[in-house]
Amino acid sequence: MTTPIELQVAPGFRYLKDLYPESRGMGLSYYPYSSIYSGLVPSWTATAGNLTAPPAQEVVITPGSAYLDSQLSTLASEVTLAVPTTNAVVGDNYYYIILNPSRRVVPYIGSTRPSTLLNGDFVSEGDWAVQCADLDEYLIANAFFKRTSGSSWQQSIANDPINDLIFQAPIVPSQKGKNRHWGNQVAPKVTASNFQVNIVEKRVYIGSVYPPYVNSNSLALLRDCASLHIATLVINFNEGTGAARTLNTSKSYLTVVNNVKNP
């Protein structure tokens, strides 16, 4: 059973110290800071249909900005997010609207290194890709690659002055104090592709080099999940019988979650 989404996303403003940028980026905090700064207001108008062919719903999100892992990211224009209800059942169906950050240290599964960030921008010189194994609840980082020039990637090697992972500085001075982990950098732009349904970014741990027959240390955290829960859409099918049950507009609703703006 997977962990509920509400327990995975970043909690945002909790304490008075969260008002101060110096304390947000893994300095005085042990959790990521993600919160709406302005705009990003979701709205929804029901699309009628039944369980025979459940209709996709559309959630419209206004332009605005949000702190994602303490770094300000901006949505320049309104987006319309399609919420598929293909697997809907009788009763309430929950769809969580999530805003995920565009990481500049991009985790990937398999052998093909990424060519773009989550927001659609091409990776650029100085960005990183992290080859990972997917263990369902989290990712394990096994190899690190730095974008050096053009379409070239160079694997991180100890004592290499160009890309020795141990001595890498943060990619961007994302906040006053610069007190953040190496893997937490976020691009300051979000687009429609950053908004996803029921999908949050997974924690990434650094794989151990210890052999399986020895007692090993706990894995180091490369970065935590900084996904921001924007809203919850509840779609209810209970009118009628069987597959002909139609969408009940009186019991379907959109709940805005992070509507308190935090500086």
Short mmCIF file of N, CA, C and O in Angstrom, two decimals, residues 41-99:
data_model
loop_
_atom_site.label_atom_id
_atom_site.label_comp_id
_atom_site.label_asym_id
_atom_site.label_seq_id
_atom_site.Cartn_x
_atom_site.Cartn_y
_atom_site.Cartn_z
N VAL A 41 -4.90 29.93 -8.88
CA VAL A 41 -6.24 29.62 -8.36
C VAL A 41 -6.92 28.62 -9.29
O VAL A 41 -7.13 28.90 -10.47
N PRO A 42 -7.27 27.44 -8.79
CA PRO A 42 -7.95 26.44 -9.63
C PRO A 42 -9.46 26.63 -9.65
O PRO A 42 -10.05 27.10 -8.67
N SER A 43 -10.07 26.27 -10.76
CA SER A 43 -11.52 26.29 -10.86
C SER A 43 -11.95 25.11 -11.73
O SER A 43 -11.17 24.58 -12.52
N TRP A 44 -13.21 24.72 -11.60
CA TRP A 44 -13.70 23.52 -12.30
C TRP A 44 -15.19 23.65 -12.57
O TRP A 44 -15.95 24.10 -11.71
N THR A 45 -15.60 23.28 -13.77
CA THR A 45 -17.01 23.16 -14.14
C THR A 45 -17.25 21.73 -14.59
O THR A 45 -16.53 21.22 -15.45
N ALA A 46 -18.24 21.09 -14.02
CA ALA A 46 -18.48 19.68 -14.27
C ALA A 46 -18.80 19.39 -15.73
O ALA A 46 -19.53 20.14 -16.38
N THR A 47 -18.22 18.30 -16.24
CA THR A 47 -18.57 17.77 -17.55
C THR A 47 -19.44 16.54 -17.33
O THR A 47 -19.02 15.57 -16.70
N ALA A 48 -20.67 16.58 -17.82
CA ALA A 48 -21.63 15.51 -17.57
C ALA A 48 -21.21 14.22 -18.27
O ALA A 48 -20.50 14.23 -19.28
N GLY A 49 -21.65 13.10 -17.71
CA GLY A 49 -21.36 11.81 -18.30
C GLY A 49 -21.70 10.69 -17.33
O GLY A 49 -22.20 10.92 -16.23
N ASN A 50 -21.42 9.44 -17.74
CA ASN A 50 -21.72 8.31 -16.87
C ASN A 50 -20.55 7.33 -16.88
O ASN A 50 -19.55 7.54 -17.56
N LEU A 51 -20.71 6.24 -16.12
CA LEU A 51 -19.62 5.27 -15.96
C LEU A 51 -19.40 4.41 -17.21
O LEU A 51 -18.39 3.71 -17.30
N THR A 52 -20.32 4.45 -18.15
CA THR A 52 -20.10 3.72 -19.40
C THR A 52 -18.87 4.26 -20.12
O THR A 52 -18.04 3.52 -20.64
N ALA A 53 -18.76 5.58 -20.14
CA ALA A 53 -17.59 6.27 -20.73
C ALA A 53 -17.34 7.51 -19.89
O ALA A 53 -17.77 8.61 -20.26
N PRO A 54 -16.67 7.36 -18.73
CA PRO A 54 -16.47 8.50 -17.82
C PRO A 54 -15.79 9.67 -18.53
O PRO A 54 -14.75 9.49 -19.17
N PRO A 55 -16.35 10.86 -18.46
CA PRO A 55 -15.78 12.00 -19.16
C PRO A 55 -14.58 12.57 -18.42
O PRO A 55 -14.53 12.59 -17.19
N ALA A 56 -13.59 13.04 -19.18
CA ALA A 56 -12.46 13.75 -18.57
C ALA A 56 -12.96 15.09 -18.05
O ALA A 56 -13.82 15.73 -18.66
N GLN A 57 -12.46 15.48 -16.91
CA GLN A 57 -12.80 16.78 -16.32
C GLN A 57 -11.65 17.75 -16.56
O GLN A 57 -10.49 17.33 -16.69
N GLU A 58 -11.95 19.02 -16.60
CA GLU A 58 -10.92 20.03 -16.83
C GLU A 58 -10.85 20.99 -15.66
O GLU A 58 -11.86 21.57 -15.26
N VAL A 59 -9.64 21.15 -15.12
CA VAL A 59 -9.39 22.11 -14.05
C VAL A 59 -8.54 23.23 -14.63
O VAL A 59 -7.47 22.98 -15.20
N VAL A 60 -9.02 24.45 -14.51
CA VAL A 60 -8.31 25.62 -15.02
C VAL A 60 -7.55 26.27 -13.87
O VAL A 60 -8.10 26.47 -12.78
N ILE A 61 -6.27 26.60 -14.10
CA ILE A 61 -5.42 27.19 -13.08
C ILE A 61 -4.89 28.53 -13.59
O ILE A 61 -4.31 28.59 -14.68
N THR A 62 -5.10 29.58 -12.83
CA THR A 62 -4.70 30.91 -13.25
C THR A 62 -3.19 31.09 -13.12
O THR A 62 -2.52 30.34 -12.40
N PRO A 63 -2.62 32.07 -13.83
CA PRO A 63 -1.18 32.36 -13.68
C PRO A 63 -0.85 32.73 -12.24
O PRO A 63 -1.71 33.19 -11.48
N GLY A 64 0.41 32.56 -11.88
CA GLY A 64 0.83 32.92 -10.53
C GLY A 64 2.20 32.36 -10.22
O GLY A 64 2.90 31.85 -11.11
N SER A 65 2.57 32.43 -8.95
CA SER A 65 3.89 31.98 -8.51
C SER A 65 3.76 31.16 -7.24
O SER A 65 2.82 31.34 -6.45
N ALA A 66 4.74 30.28 -7.04
CA ALA A 66 4.77 29.47 -5.82
C ALA A 66 6.21 29.22 -5.42
O ALA A 66 7.09 29.14 -6.28
N TYR A 67 6.43 29.12 -4.14
CA TYR A 67 7.72 28.63 -3.65
C TYR A 67 7.70 27.11 -3.75
O TYR A 67 6.84 26.46 -3.18
N LEU A 68 8.64 26.57 -4.51
CA LEU A 68 8.79 25.12 -4.61
C LEU A 68 10.17 24.77 -4.09
O LEU A 68 11.18 25.17 -4.67
N ASP A 69 10.20 24.06 -2.98
CA ASP A 69 11.46 23.80 -2.29
C ASP A 69 12.18 25.11 -2.00
O ASP A 69 13.39 25.25 -2.19
N SER A 70 11.40 26.11 -1.55
CA SER A 70 11.89 27.43 -1.12
C SER A 70 12.29 28.35 -2.26
O SER A 70 12.72 29.46 -2.01
N GLN A 71 12.16 27.91 -3.50
CA GLN A 71 12.59 28.72 -4.63
C GLN A 71 11.38 29.14 -5.46
O GLN A 71 10.53 28.31 -5.79
N LEU A 72 11.30 30.43 -5.77
CA LEU A 72 10.13 30.98 -6.42
C LEU A 72 10.06 30.52 -7.88
O LEU A 72 11.00 30.69 -8.66
N SER A 73 8.93 29.93 -8.26
CA SER A 73 8.68 29.47 -9.62
C SER A 73 7.39 30.10 -10.12
O SER A 73 6.42 30.22 -9.37
N THR A 74 7.38 30.48 -11.41
CA THR A 74 6.27 31.27 -11.94
C THR A 74 5.59 30.58 -13.12
O THR A 74 6.26 30.06 -14.02
N LEU A 75 4.26 30.60 -13.10
CA LEU A 75 3.44 30.16 -14.23
C LEU A 75 2.99 31.42 -14.96
O LEU A 75 2.25 32.24 -14.41
N ALA A 76 3.41 31.57 -16.21
CA ALA A 76 3.19 32.82 -16.93
C ALA A 76 1.78 32.97 -17.48
O ALA A 76 1.27 34.09 -17.59
N SER A 77 1.14 31.88 -17.83
CA SER A 77 -0.20 31.97 -18.43
C SER A 77 -1.09 30.85 -17.92
O SER A 77 -0.61 29.83 -17.42
N GLU A 78 -2.38 31.05 -18.06
CA GLU A 78 -3.38 30.09 -17.57
C GLU A 78 -3.20 28.72 -18.22
O GLU A 78 -2.88 28.63 -19.41
N VAL A 79 -3.40 27.67 -17.43
CA VAL A 79 -3.33 26.32 -17.98
C VAL A 79 -4.63 25.58 -17.70
O VAL A 79 -5.34 25.87 -16.73
N THR A 80 -4.94 24.64 -18.58
CA THR A 80 -6.09 23.77 -18.40
C THR A 80 -5.59 22.35 -18.23
O THR A 80 -4.94 21.80 -19.13
N LEU A 81 -5.86 21.78 -17.08
CA LEU A 81 -5.38 20.44 -16.75
C LEU A 81 -6.50 19.42 -16.97
O LEU A 81 -7.57 19.53 -16.36
N ALA A 82 -6.26 18.44 -17.82
CA ALA A 82 -7.24 17.38 -18.05
C ALA A 82 -7.11 16.34 -16.95
O ALA A 82 -6.02 15.84 -16.67
N VAL A 83 -8.22 16.03 -16.31
CA VAL A 83 -8.26 15.04 -15.24
C VAL A 83 -8.99 13.81 -15.75
O VAL A 83 -10.23 13.81 -15.85
N PRO A 84 -8.27 12.74 -16.11
CA PRO A 84 -8.94 11.55 -16.65
C PRO A 84 -9.70 10.81 -15.56
O PRO A 84 -9.22 10.65 -14.44
N THR A 85 -10.91 10.37 -15.89
CA THR A 85 -11.73 9.61 -14.94
C THR A 85 -12.03 8.22 -15.46
O THR A 85 -13.03 7.60 -15.10
N THR A 86 -11.14 7.70 -16.31
CA THR A 86 -11.34 6.40 -16.95
C THR A 86 -11.59 5.29 -15.95
O THR A 86 -12.42 4.40 -16.19
N ASN A 87 -10.89 5.32 -14.83
CA ASN A 87 -11.01 4.24 -13.84
C ASN A 87 -11.97 4.58 -12.70
O ASN A 87 -11.88 4.01 -11.61
N ALA A 88 -12.88 5.50 -12.95
CA ALA A 88 -13.83 5.90 -11.91
C ALA A 88 -14.73 4.73 -11.52
O ALA A 88 -15.03 3.84 -12.31
N VAL A 89 -15.17 4.76 -10.26
CA VAL A 89 -16.07 3.73 -9.73
C VAL A 89 -17.29 4.41 -9.12
O VAL A 89 -17.36 5.64 -9.01
N VAL A 90 -18.25 3.60 -8.69
CA VAL A 90 -19.44 4.14 -8.04
C VAL A 90 -19.06 4.82 -6.73
O VAL A 90 -18.25 4.30 -5.96
N GLY A 91 -19.60 6.00 -6.50
CA GLY A 91 -19.29 6.75 -5.29
C GLY A 91 -18.27 7.84 -5.56
O GLY A 91 -18.16 8.36 -6.68
N ASP A 92 -17.51 8.22 -4.53
CA ASP A 92 -16.55 9.32 -4.63
C ASP A 92 -15.24 8.84 -5.24
O ASP A 92 -14.71 7.78 -4.87
N ASN A 93 -14.70 9.62 -6.16
CA ASN A 93 -13.39 9.37 -6.77
C ASN A 93 -12.53 10.61 -6.54
O ASN A 93 -12.94 11.73 -6.88
N TYR A 94 -11.36 10.41 -5.97
CA TYR A 94 -10.50 11.54 -5.57
C TYR A 94 -9.36 11.72 -6.57
O TYR A 94 -8.66 10.76 -6.92
N TYR A 95 -9.18 12.98 -6.99
CA TYR A 95 -8.10 13.33 -7.91
C TYR A 95 -7.35 14.51 -7.31
O TYR A 95 -7.93 15.59 -7.10
N TYR A 96 -6.07 14.28 -7.03
CA TYR A 96 -5.25 15.30 -6.37
C TYR A 96 -4.48 16.10 -7.43
O TYR A 96 -3.74 15.53 -8.23
N ILE A 97 -4.66 17.42 -7.43
CA ILE A 97 -4.00 18.31 -8.37
C ILE A 97 -2.68 18.74 -7.74
O ILE A 97 -2.66 19.40 -6.70
N ILE A 98 -1.57 18.34 -8.38
CA ILE A 98 -0.24 18.53 -7.80
C ILE A 98 0.61 19.42 -8.70
O ILE A 98 0.61 19.27 -9.92
N LEU A 99 1.33 20.36 -8.09
CA LEU A 99 2.32 21.17 -8.80
C LEU A 99 3.70 20.65 -8.43
O LEU A 99 4.11 20.71 -7.27
#
